[in-house]
PDB file of C-alpha atoms in Angstrom:
ATOM      1  CA  MET E   1       0.003  -0.030   0.007  1.00  0.00           C
ATOM      2  CA  SER E   2       1.312   3.473  -0.876  1.00  0.00           C
ATOM      3  CA  ASP E   3       2.231   5.801   1.945  1.00  0.00           C
ATOM      4  CA  ILE E   4      -0.318   8.469   0.797  1.00  0.00           C
ATOM      5  CA  ILE E   5      -3.138   5.817   0.735  1.00  0.00           C
ATOM      6  CA  ALA E   6      -2.041   4.481   4.256  1.00  0.00           C
ATOM      7  CA  SER E   7      -1.936   8.022   5.797  1.00  0.00           C
ATOM      8  CA  THR E   8      -5.175   8.983   4.172  1.00  0.00           C
ATOM      9  CA  SER E   9      -7.032   5.958   5.250  1.00  0.00           C
ATOM     10  CA  GLN E  10      -6.098   7.011   9.035  1.00  0.00           C
ATOM     11  CA  GLN E  11      -7.864  10.324   8.837  1.00  0.00           C
ATOM     12  CA  PRO E  12     -11.223  10.915  10.296  1.00  0.00           C
ATOM     13  CA  SER E  13     -12.775  11.737   6.872  1.00  0.00           C
ATOM     14  CA  PRO E  14     -10.623  10.150   4.357  1.00  0.00           C
ATOM     15  CA  GLY E  15     -12.993  10.719   1.374  1.00  0.00           C
ATOM     16  CA  VAL E  16     -14.889   8.488  -1.037  1.00  0.00           C
ATOM     17  CA  ILE E  17     -13.427   5.302  -2.083  1.00  0.00           C
ATOM     18  CA  VAL E  18     -13.639   4.698  -5.820  1.00  0.00           C
ATOM     19  CA  THR E  19     -13.497   1.205  -7.163  1.00  0.00           C
ATOM     20  CA  LEU E  20     -12.215   0.627 -10.751  1.00  0.00           C
ATOM     21  CA  PHE E  21     -12.241  -2.621 -12.713  1.00  0.00           C
ATOM     22  CA  GLU E  22     -10.113  -3.715 -15.691  1.00  0.00           C
ATOM     23  CA  ILE E  23     -11.117  -6.842 -17.722  1.00  0.00           C
ATOM     24  CA  ASP E  24      -8.123  -7.493 -19.868  1.00  0.00           C
ATOM     25  CA  ALA E  25      -8.834  -9.993 -22.674  1.00  0.00           C
ATOM     26  CA  THR E  26      -5.746  -9.083 -24.736  1.00  0.00           C
ATOM     27  CA  GLU E  27      -4.179 -12.555 -24.080  1.00  0.00           C
ATOM     28  CA  LEU E  28      -7.153 -14.167 -25.624  1.00  0.00           C
ATOM     29  CA  GLY E  29      -7.110 -11.806 -28.631  1.00  0.00           C
ATOM     30  CA  GLY E  30      -9.589  -9.362 -27.413  1.00  0.00           C
ATOM     31  CA  SER E  31      -9.262  -5.837 -25.786  1.00  0.00           C
ATOM     32  CA  LEU E  32      -8.721  -4.275 -22.358  1.00  0.00           C
ATOM     33  CA  MET E  33     -11.881  -2.773 -20.909  1.00  0.00           C
ATOM     34  CA  ARG E  34     -12.002  -0.358 -17.974  1.00  0.00           C
ATOM     35  CA  PHE E  35     -15.039   0.341 -15.828  1.00  0.00           C
ATOM     36  CA  VAL E  36     -16.027   2.346 -12.805  1.00  0.00           C
ATOM     37  CA  SER E  37     -19.006   1.223 -10.669  1.00  0.00           C
ATOM     38  CA  GLY E  38     -21.997   2.939 -11.952  1.00  0.00           C
ATOM     39  CA  THR E  39     -22.854   3.988  -8.345  1.00  0.00           C
ATOM     40  CA  PHE E  40     -20.009   6.478  -8.331  1.00  0.00           C
ATOM     41  CA  ASN E  41     -21.941   9.580  -9.910  1.00  0.00           C
ATOM     42  CA  GLY E  42     -22.743   7.592 -13.173  1.00  0.00           C
ATOM     43  CA  THR E  43     -20.167   9.209 -15.124  1.00  0.00           C
ATOM     44  CA  ALA E  44     -16.793   8.146 -16.621  1.00  0.00           C
ATOM     45  CA  VAL E  45     -13.635   8.848 -14.477  1.00  0.00           C
ATOM     46  CA  VAL E  46     -10.134   9.187 -15.417  1.00  0.00           C
ATOM     47  CA  PHE E  47      -7.348   7.818 -13.216  1.00  0.00           C
ATOM     48  CA  ASP E  48      -3.546   7.746 -14.286  1.00  0.00           C
ATOM     49  CA  SER E  49      -4.487   8.948 -17.703  1.00  0.00           C
ATOM     50  CA  ASN E  50      -6.924   5.932 -18.109  1.00  0.00           C
ATOM     51  CA  THR E  51     -10.689   6.376 -18.780  1.00  0.00           C
ATOM     52  CA  TYR E  52     -13.073   4.109 -16.849  1.00  0.00           C
ATOM     53  CA  LEU E  53     -16.615   4.007 -18.286  1.00  0.00           C
ATOM     54  CA  PRO E  54     -19.482   3.843 -15.965  1.00  0.00           C
ATOM     55  CA  LEU E  55     -21.204   0.348 -15.549  1.00  0.00           C
ATOM     56  CA  PRO E  56     -23.308  -1.239 -13.020  1.00  0.00           C
ATOM     57  CA  ILE E  57     -20.894  -3.630 -11.425  1.00  0.00           C
ATOM     58  CA  GLU E  58     -21.269  -5.804  -8.142  1.00  0.00           C
ATOM     59  CA  ALA E  59     -18.392  -7.731  -6.985  1.00  0.00           C
ATOM     60  CA  SER E  60     -18.135  -9.907  -3.844  1.00  0.00           C
ATOM     61  CA  GLY E  61     -15.996 -12.424  -2.030  1.00  0.00           C
ATOM     62  CA  PHE E  62     -12.768 -10.653  -2.306  1.00  0.00           C
ATOM     63  CA  GLN E  63     -11.834 -11.258   1.356  1.00  0.00           C
ATOM     64  CA  TRP E  64      -9.062 -13.599   2.306  1.00  0.00           C
ATOM     65  CA  SER E  65      -9.978 -16.209   4.816  1.00  0.00           C
ATOM     66  CA  GLY E  66      -8.086 -16.822   8.037  1.00  0.00           C
ATOM     67  CA  GLY E  67      -7.633 -20.473   7.076  1.00  0.00           C
ATOM     68  CA  GLY E  68      -5.284 -19.361   4.217  1.00  0.00           C
ATOM     69  CA  SER E  69      -7.674 -20.367   1.280  1.00  0.00           C
ATOM     70  CA  LEU E  70      -7.489 -18.160  -1.645  1.00  0.00           C
ATOM     71  CA  PRO E  71     -10.727 -16.077  -2.469  1.00  0.00           C
ATOM     72  CA  THR E  72     -12.821 -16.922  -5.382  1.00  0.00           C
ATOM     73  CA  PRO E  73     -14.820 -13.723  -6.031  1.00  0.00           C
ATOM     74  CA  GLN E  74     -18.065 -13.454  -8.003  1.00  0.00           C
ATOM     75  CA  LEU E  75     -18.211 -10.629 -10.597  1.00  0.00           C
ATOM     76  CA  LYS E  76     -21.545  -9.333 -11.843  1.00  0.00           C
ATOM     77  CA  ALA E  77     -21.746  -6.792 -14.686  1.00  0.00           C
ATOM     78  CA  SER E  78     -24.682  -5.107 -16.550  1.00  0.00           C
ATOM     79  CA  ASN E  79     -25.107  -6.450 -20.105  1.00  0.00           C
ATOM     80  CA  ILE E  80     -28.099  -4.141 -20.996  1.00  0.00           C
ATOM     81  CA  ASP E  81     -26.099  -2.565 -23.884  1.00  0.00           C
ATOM     82  CA  SER E  82     -24.713  -5.892 -24.894  1.00  0.00           C
ATOM     83  CA  GLN E  83     -21.299  -4.765 -24.501  1.00  0.00           C
ATOM     84  CA  PHE E  84     -19.949  -8.189 -23.628  1.00  0.00           C
ATOM     85  CA  VAL E  85     -21.757 -10.284 -26.150  1.00  0.00           C
ATOM     86  CA  THR E  86     -19.397 -10.342 -29.104  1.00  0.00           C
ATOM     87  CA  MET E  87     -16.364 -11.191 -26.616  1.00  0.00           C
ATOM     88  CA  LEU E  88     -18.405 -13.888 -24.905  1.00  0.00           C
ATOM     89  CA  ILE E  89     -19.219 -15.476 -28.132  1.00  0.00           C
ATOM     90  CA  GLY E  90     -15.868 -15.175 -29.725  1.00  0.00           C
ATOM     91  CA  LEU E  91     -13.627 -15.471 -26.772  1.00  0.00           C
ATOM     92  CA  ASP E  92     -15.014 -18.484 -25.022  1.00  0.00           C
ATOM     93  CA  ASP E  93     -17.107 -16.513 -22.301  1.00  0.00           C
ATOM     94  CA  LEU E  94     -13.832 -14.794 -21.552  1.00  0.00           C
ATOM     95  CA  ARG E  95     -12.368 -17.572 -19.639  1.00  0.00           C
ATOM     96  CA  GLY E  96      -8.770 -16.825 -18.773  1.00  0.00           C
ATOM     97  CA  ALA E  97      -9.141 -13.087 -19.055  1.00  0.00           C
ATOM     98  CA  ILE E  98      -7.534 -10.904 -16.321  1.00  0.00           C
ATOM     99  CA  VAL E  99      -9.714  -8.989 -13.949  1.00  0.00           C
ATOM    100  CA  ARG E 100      -8.038  -6.367 -11.927  1.00  0.00           C
ATOM    101  CA  ARG E 101      -9.738  -4.432  -8.962  1.00  0.00           C
ATOM    102  CA  LEU E 102      -8.143  -1.042  -8.143  1.00  0.00           C
ATOM    103  CA  ARG E 103      -9.244   1.314  -5.312  1.00  0.00           C
ATOM    104  CA  THR E 104      -8.425   4.790  -4.628  1.00  0.00           C
ATOM    105  CA  PHE E 105     -10.000   7.949  -3.106  1.00  0.00           C
ATOM    106  CA  ALA E 106     -12.032  10.288  -5.316  1.00  0.00           C
ATOM    107  CA  GLN E 107      -9.495  13.191  -4.518  1.00  0.00           C
ATOM    108  CA  PHE E 108      -6.806  11.294  -6.303  1.00  0.00           C
ATOM    109  CA  LEU E 109      -8.525  10.948  -9.584  1.00  0.00           C
ATOM    110  CA  ASP E 110      -7.074  12.825 -12.520  1.00  0.00           C
ATOM    111  CA  ASN E 111      -9.773  15.535 -12.044  1.00  0.00           C
ATOM    112  CA  GLY E 112      -9.841  15.211  -8.220  1.00  0.00           C
ATOM    113  CA  SER E 113      -8.578  17.847  -5.638  1.00  0.00           C
ATOM    114  CA  ASN E 114      -5.265  16.072  -5.239  1.00  0.00           C
ATOM    115  CA  PRO E 115      -4.453  13.988  -8.460  1.00  0.00           C
ATOM    116  CA  ASP E 116      -1.872  11.228  -7.679  1.00  0.00           C
ATOM    117  CA  PRO E 117      -1.753   8.036  -9.840  1.00  0.00           C
ATOM    118  CA  THR E 118       0.462   6.451  -7.198  1.00  0.00           C
ATOM    119  CA  ALA E 119      -2.294   6.651  -4.528  1.00  0.00           C
ATOM    120  CA  VAL E 120      -3.960   3.397  -4.941  1.00  0.00           C
ATOM    121  CA  PHE E 121      -4.654   0.386  -2.627  1.00  0.00           C
ATOM    122  CA  PRO E 122      -2.821  -2.914  -3.559  1.00  0.00           C
ATOM    123  CA  ILE E 123      -4.115  -3.952  -6.988  1.00  0.00           C
ATOM    124  CA  GLU E 124      -6.126  -7.306  -6.836  1.00  0.00           C
ATOM    125  CA  GLU E 125      -5.733  -9.593  -9.803  1.00  0.00           C
ATOM    126  CA  TYR E 126      -7.788 -12.602 -10.759  1.00  0.00           C
ATOM    127  CA  ARG E 127      -8.652 -14.672 -13.911  1.00  0.00           C
ATOM    128  CA  ILE E 128     -12.194 -15.485 -15.064  1.00  0.00           C
ATOM    129  CA  GLU E 129     -12.619 -19.111 -14.365  1.00  0.00           C
ATOM    130  CA  ARG E 130     -16.153 -19.602 -15.797  1.00  0.00           C
ATOM    131  CA  LYS E 131     -19.272 -17.762 -16.645  1.00  0.00           C
ATOM    132  CA  THR E 132     -22.032 -18.583 -14.226  1.00  0.00           C
ATOM    133  CA  LEU E 133     -24.934 -16.709 -15.585  1.00  0.00           C
ATOM    134  CA  GLN E 134     -25.769 -14.721 -18.870  1.00  0.00           C
ATOM    135  CA  THR E 135     -28.947 -12.892 -19.539  1.00  0.00           C
ATOM    136  CA  SER E 136     -30.117  -9.970 -21.529  1.00  0.00           C
ATOM    137  CA  THR E 137     -29.430  -7.760 -18.533  1.00  0.00           C
ATOM    138  CA  GLU E 138     -26.380  -9.174 -16.856  1.00  0.00           C
ATOM    139  CA  VAL E 139     -23.419 -11.402 -16.921  1.00  0.00           C
ATOM    140  CA  ASN E 140     -21.835 -13.247 -13.839  1.00  0.00           C
ATOM    141  CA  TRP E 141     -18.408 -14.869 -13.554  1.00  0.00           C
ATOM    142  CA  GLN E 142     -16.538 -16.798 -10.984  1.00  0.00           C
ATOM    143  CA  LEU E 143     -12.994 -15.738 -10.456  1.00  0.00           C
ATOM    144  CA  ALA E 144     -10.065 -17.414  -9.232  1.00  0.00           C
ATOM    145  CA  SER E 145      -6.812 -15.982  -7.846  1.00  0.00           C
ATOM    146  CA  VAL E 146      -3.847 -15.779 -10.159  1.00  0.00           C
ATOM    147  CA  LEU E 147      -1.800 -17.101  -7.169  1.00  0.00           C
ATOM    148  CA  ASP E 148      -3.825 -20.290  -7.228  1.00  0.00           C
ATOM    149  CA  GLN E 149      -2.109 -21.672 -10.486  1.00  0.00           C
ATOM    150  CA  GLU E 150      -4.599 -19.826 -12.704  1.00  0.00           C
ATOM    151  CA  GLY E 151      -2.849 -18.509 -15.642  1.00  0.00           C
ATOM    152  CA  VAL E 152      -0.236 -21.375 -15.751  1.00  0.00           C
ATOM    153  CA  LYS E 153       0.101 -22.183 -19.377  1.00  0.00           C
ATOM    154  CA  LEU E 154       0.925 -25.456 -20.894  1.00  0.00           C
ATOM    155  CA  PRO E 155       1.492 -25.748 -24.546  1.00  0.00           C
ATOM    156  CA  ARG E 156      -1.578 -24.595 -26.347  1.00  0.00           C
ATOM    157  CA  ARG E 157      -3.990 -23.971 -23.417  1.00  0.00           C
ATOM    158  CA  GLN E 158      -4.484 -22.614 -19.863  1.00  0.00           C
ATOM    159  CA  VAL E 159      -4.566 -24.511 -16.638  1.00  0.00           C
ATOM    160  CA  LEU E 160      -7.998 -24.000 -14.977  1.00  0.00           C
ATOM    161  CA  ARG E 161      -8.733 -26.056 -12.074  1.00  0.00           C
ATOM    162  CA  GLU E 162     -12.658 -26.429 -12.037  1.00  0.00           C
ATOM    163  CA  THR E 163     -13.651 -25.637 -15.600  1.00  0.00           C
ATOM    164  CA  CYS E 164     -13.345 -27.667 -18.792  1.00  0.00           C
ATOM    165  CA  THR E 165     -12.325 -25.889 -21.765  1.00  0.00           C
ATOM    166  CA  HIS E 166     -13.841 -28.221 -24.385  1.00  0.00           C
ATOM    167  CA  ARG E 167     -16.406 -26.654 -26.812  1.00  0.00           C
ATOM    168  CA  TYR E 168     -19.721 -28.333 -26.498  1.00  0.00           C
ATOM    169  CA  ARG E 169     -22.094 -29.075 -29.388  1.00  0.00           C
ATOM    170  CA  ARG E 170     -24.915 -26.618 -30.326  1.00  0.00           C
ATOM    171  CA  TRP E 171     -28.533 -27.103 -31.169  1.00  0.00           C
ATOM    172  CA  VAL E 172     -28.899 -25.265 -34.737  1.00  0.00           C
ATOM    173  CA  ASN E 173     -31.819 -25.614 -36.928  1.00  0.00           C
ATOM    174  CA  ASN E 174     -33.301 -28.655 -35.145  1.00  0.00           C
ATOM    175  CA  VAL E 175     -30.090 -30.636 -35.192  1.00  0.00           C
ATOM    176  CA  PHE E 176     -26.800 -30.710 -33.221  1.00  0.00           C
ATOM    177  CA  ASP E 177     -23.869 -28.728 -34.861  1.00  0.00           C
ATOM    178  CA  TYR E 178     -20.549 -30.603 -33.980  1.00  0.00           C
ATOM    179  CA  SER E 179     -18.553 -28.560 -36.358  1.00  0.00           C
ATOM    180  CA  LYS E 180     -16.623 -26.567 -33.868  1.00  0.00           C
ATOM    181  CA  ALA E 181     -17.291 -29.092 -30.953  1.00  0.00           C
ATOM    182  CA  THR E 182     -14.218 -30.567 -29.165  1.00  0.00           C
ATOM    183  CA  CYS E 183     -16.255 -32.379 -26.484  1.00  0.00           C
ATOM    184  CA  PRO E 184     -16.738 -35.960 -27.662  1.00  0.00           C
ATOM    185  CA  TYR E 185     -20.295 -36.218 -26.119  1.00  0.00           C
ATOM    186  CA  ALA E 186     -22.892 -37.276 -28.702  1.00  0.00           C
ATOM    187  CA  GLY E 187     -25.564 -38.820 -26.399  1.00  0.00           C
ATOM    188  CA  THR E 188     -29.363 -38.383 -26.251  1.00  0.00           C
ATOM    189  CA  SER E 189     -29.422 -37.457 -22.628  1.00  0.00           C
ATOM    190  CA  TYR E 190     -29.840 -33.682 -22.054  1.00  0.00           C
ATOM    191  CA  PHE E 191     -29.002 -31.603 -19.305  1.00  0.00           C
ATOM    192  CA  ASN E 192     -28.909 -27.683 -18.960  1.00  0.00           C
ATOM    193  CA  GLU E 193     -26.158 -25.311 -17.883  1.00  0.00           C
ATOM    194  CA  GLN E 194     -27.224 -25.741 -14.330  1.00  0.00           C
ATOM    195  CA  GLY E 195     -26.901 -29.613 -14.644  1.00  0.00           C
ATOM    196  CA  ALA E 196     -30.639 -30.417 -14.495  1.00  0.00           C
ATOM    197  CA  THR E 197     -32.133 -32.985 -16.790  1.00  0.00           C
ATOM    198  CA  THR E 198     -34.295 -31.654 -19.806  1.00  0.00           C
ATOM    199  CA  SER E 199     -36.071 -33.200 -22.553  1.00  0.00           C
ATOM    200  CA  ASN E 200     -35.514 -30.358 -24.841  1.00  0.00           C
ATOM    201  CA  PRO E 201     -32.312 -30.614 -26.946  1.00  0.00           C
ATOM    202  CA  ALA E 202     -32.301 -27.039 -27.480  1.00  0.00           C
ATOM    203  CA  ASP E 203     -31.600 -26.484 -23.770  1.00  0.00           C
ATOM    204  CA  ASP E 204     -28.650 -29.048 -23.828  1.00  0.00           C
ATOM    205  CA  LYS E 205     -25.776 -26.935 -22.511  1.00  0.00           C
ATOM    206  CA  CYS E 206     -22.891 -27.998 -20.558  1.00  0.00           C
ATOM    207  CA  GLY E 207     -21.851 -26.103 -17.380  1.00  0.00           C
ATOM    208  CA  GLN E 208     -18.372 -27.451 -18.085  1.00  0.00           C
ATOM    209  CA  ARG E 209     -17.959 -28.628 -14.354  1.00  0.00           C
ATOM    210  CA  LEU E 210     -16.893 -32.237 -13.437  1.00  0.00           C
ATOM    211  CA  SER E 211     -20.307 -32.832 -12.284  1.00  0.00           C
ATOM    212  CA  ASP E 212     -21.618 -31.970 -15.808  1.00  0.00           C
ATOM    213  CA  CYS E 213     -19.166 -34.334 -17.415  1.00  0.00           C
ATOM    214  CA  ARG E 214     -20.105 -37.339 -14.934  1.00  0.00           C
ATOM    215  CA  LYS E 215     -23.852 -36.861 -15.840  1.00  0.00           C
ATOM    216  CA  ARG E 216     -22.988 -37.252 -19.570  1.00  0.00           C
ATOM    217  CA  PHE E 217     -20.363 -40.008 -19.404  1.00  0.00           C
ATOM    218  CA  GLY E 218     -21.113 -41.675 -16.001  1.00  0.00           C
ATOM    219  CA  ASN E 219     -19.647 -41.700 -12.643  1.00  0.00           C
ATOM    220  CA  THR E 220     -17.181 -44.556 -13.247  1.00  0.00           C
ATOM    221  CA  ALA E 221     -16.082 -43.636 -16.681  1.00  0.00           C
ATOM    222  CA  THR E 222     -12.616 -41.998 -17.621  1.00  0.00           C
ATOM    223  CA  LEU E 223     -13.898 -38.507 -18.249  1.00  0.00           C
ATOM    224  CA  PRO E 224     -12.715 -36.420 -21.211  1.00  0.00           C
ATOM    225  CA  THR E 225     -12.768 -33.138 -19.334  1.00  0.00           C
ATOM    226  CA  ARG E 226     -10.136 -30.696 -19.712  1.00  0.00           C
ATOM    227  CA  ALA E 227     -10.479 -29.225 -16.140  1.00  0.00           C
ATOM    228  CA  MET E 228      -7.331 -29.980 -13.959  1.00  0.00           C
ATOM    229  CA  PRO E 229      -8.643 -30.271 -10.169  1.00  0.00           C
ATOM    230  CA  GLY E 230      -5.261 -31.602  -9.136  1.00  0.00           C
ATOM    231  CA  VAL E 231      -3.769 -28.102  -9.611  1.00  0.00           C
ATOM    232  CA  ALA E 232      -5.374 -26.820  -6.207  1.00  0.00           C
ATOM    233  CA  LYS E 233      -2.966 -29.247  -4.493  1.00  0.00           C
ATOM    234  CA  VAL E 234       0.151 -27.696  -5.968  1.00  0.00           C
ATOM    235  CA  ARG E 235       1.727 -25.009  -3.880  1.00  0.00           C
TER     236      ARG E 235
END
C-alpha cells in the first residue's frame, strides 16, 4: 500500500473510495476494458490517464479467509447494452481473461482535488474461471486468484482448476452442430447449464464442471474433461 493511501486511510474523513475494474482479454485476442462502478456519480472517471466508463458492477468475495484459502470472487456486470456479447461468443465466455480491481480515493482521480496516480490500494488480480450466468441484462463470472495456479500455461492452453475448456455441441436448426465442438459427447441425454435434466435438446448446454461431465459419461467412466482439479494441491 502506498504511503499516501495509508496515511489518508487513517484520517477521520478520508474521502470517498472509488472502485475501478479492468477486464483484460488481450491474451485471448480481445481488448482491455476499463469500468467504474455505476454507483459512483454514473459518469466516466480518469485515473492515471486511463478512462473508466460507468457500468453497474457488483463484486463480492474478495476477502481472504483466516484459514489461508484463496478467495474466489464473483463478478456481476450489466449487459443491457450488450457490450460483452461479442467477446462472450468469440472468446469462450472470456475464460482466462484477467480481472483487476483498483481502489483509490476520489480526490486522487485525475480531476480530483489532489491528483495522484500512485495513490492506490494494493491492486487485486484474478482470472475469469467460468461464466455462471448470462441474460439479456447481466453477466456473472466466477473468478480465481492468479496465485492459485490460474494462468499457468501448458502448450496451447491454460490450466483451469474447475472448468473444462472443451467446446460443446450446439443445437442449430433442429439438429446438433458438431463442426466446432471438441467435446466427444454425442448422447441423447440432455442437461441444461445448471446440470438439470431436460427433454428439450435446444436446452442441452454443458456447465463445464466435473459434475456435468459425469452426468453425460457416467460416474465410473474415464472423463474427457480438460479441467485440472489437481492443480489446487500444487503449492
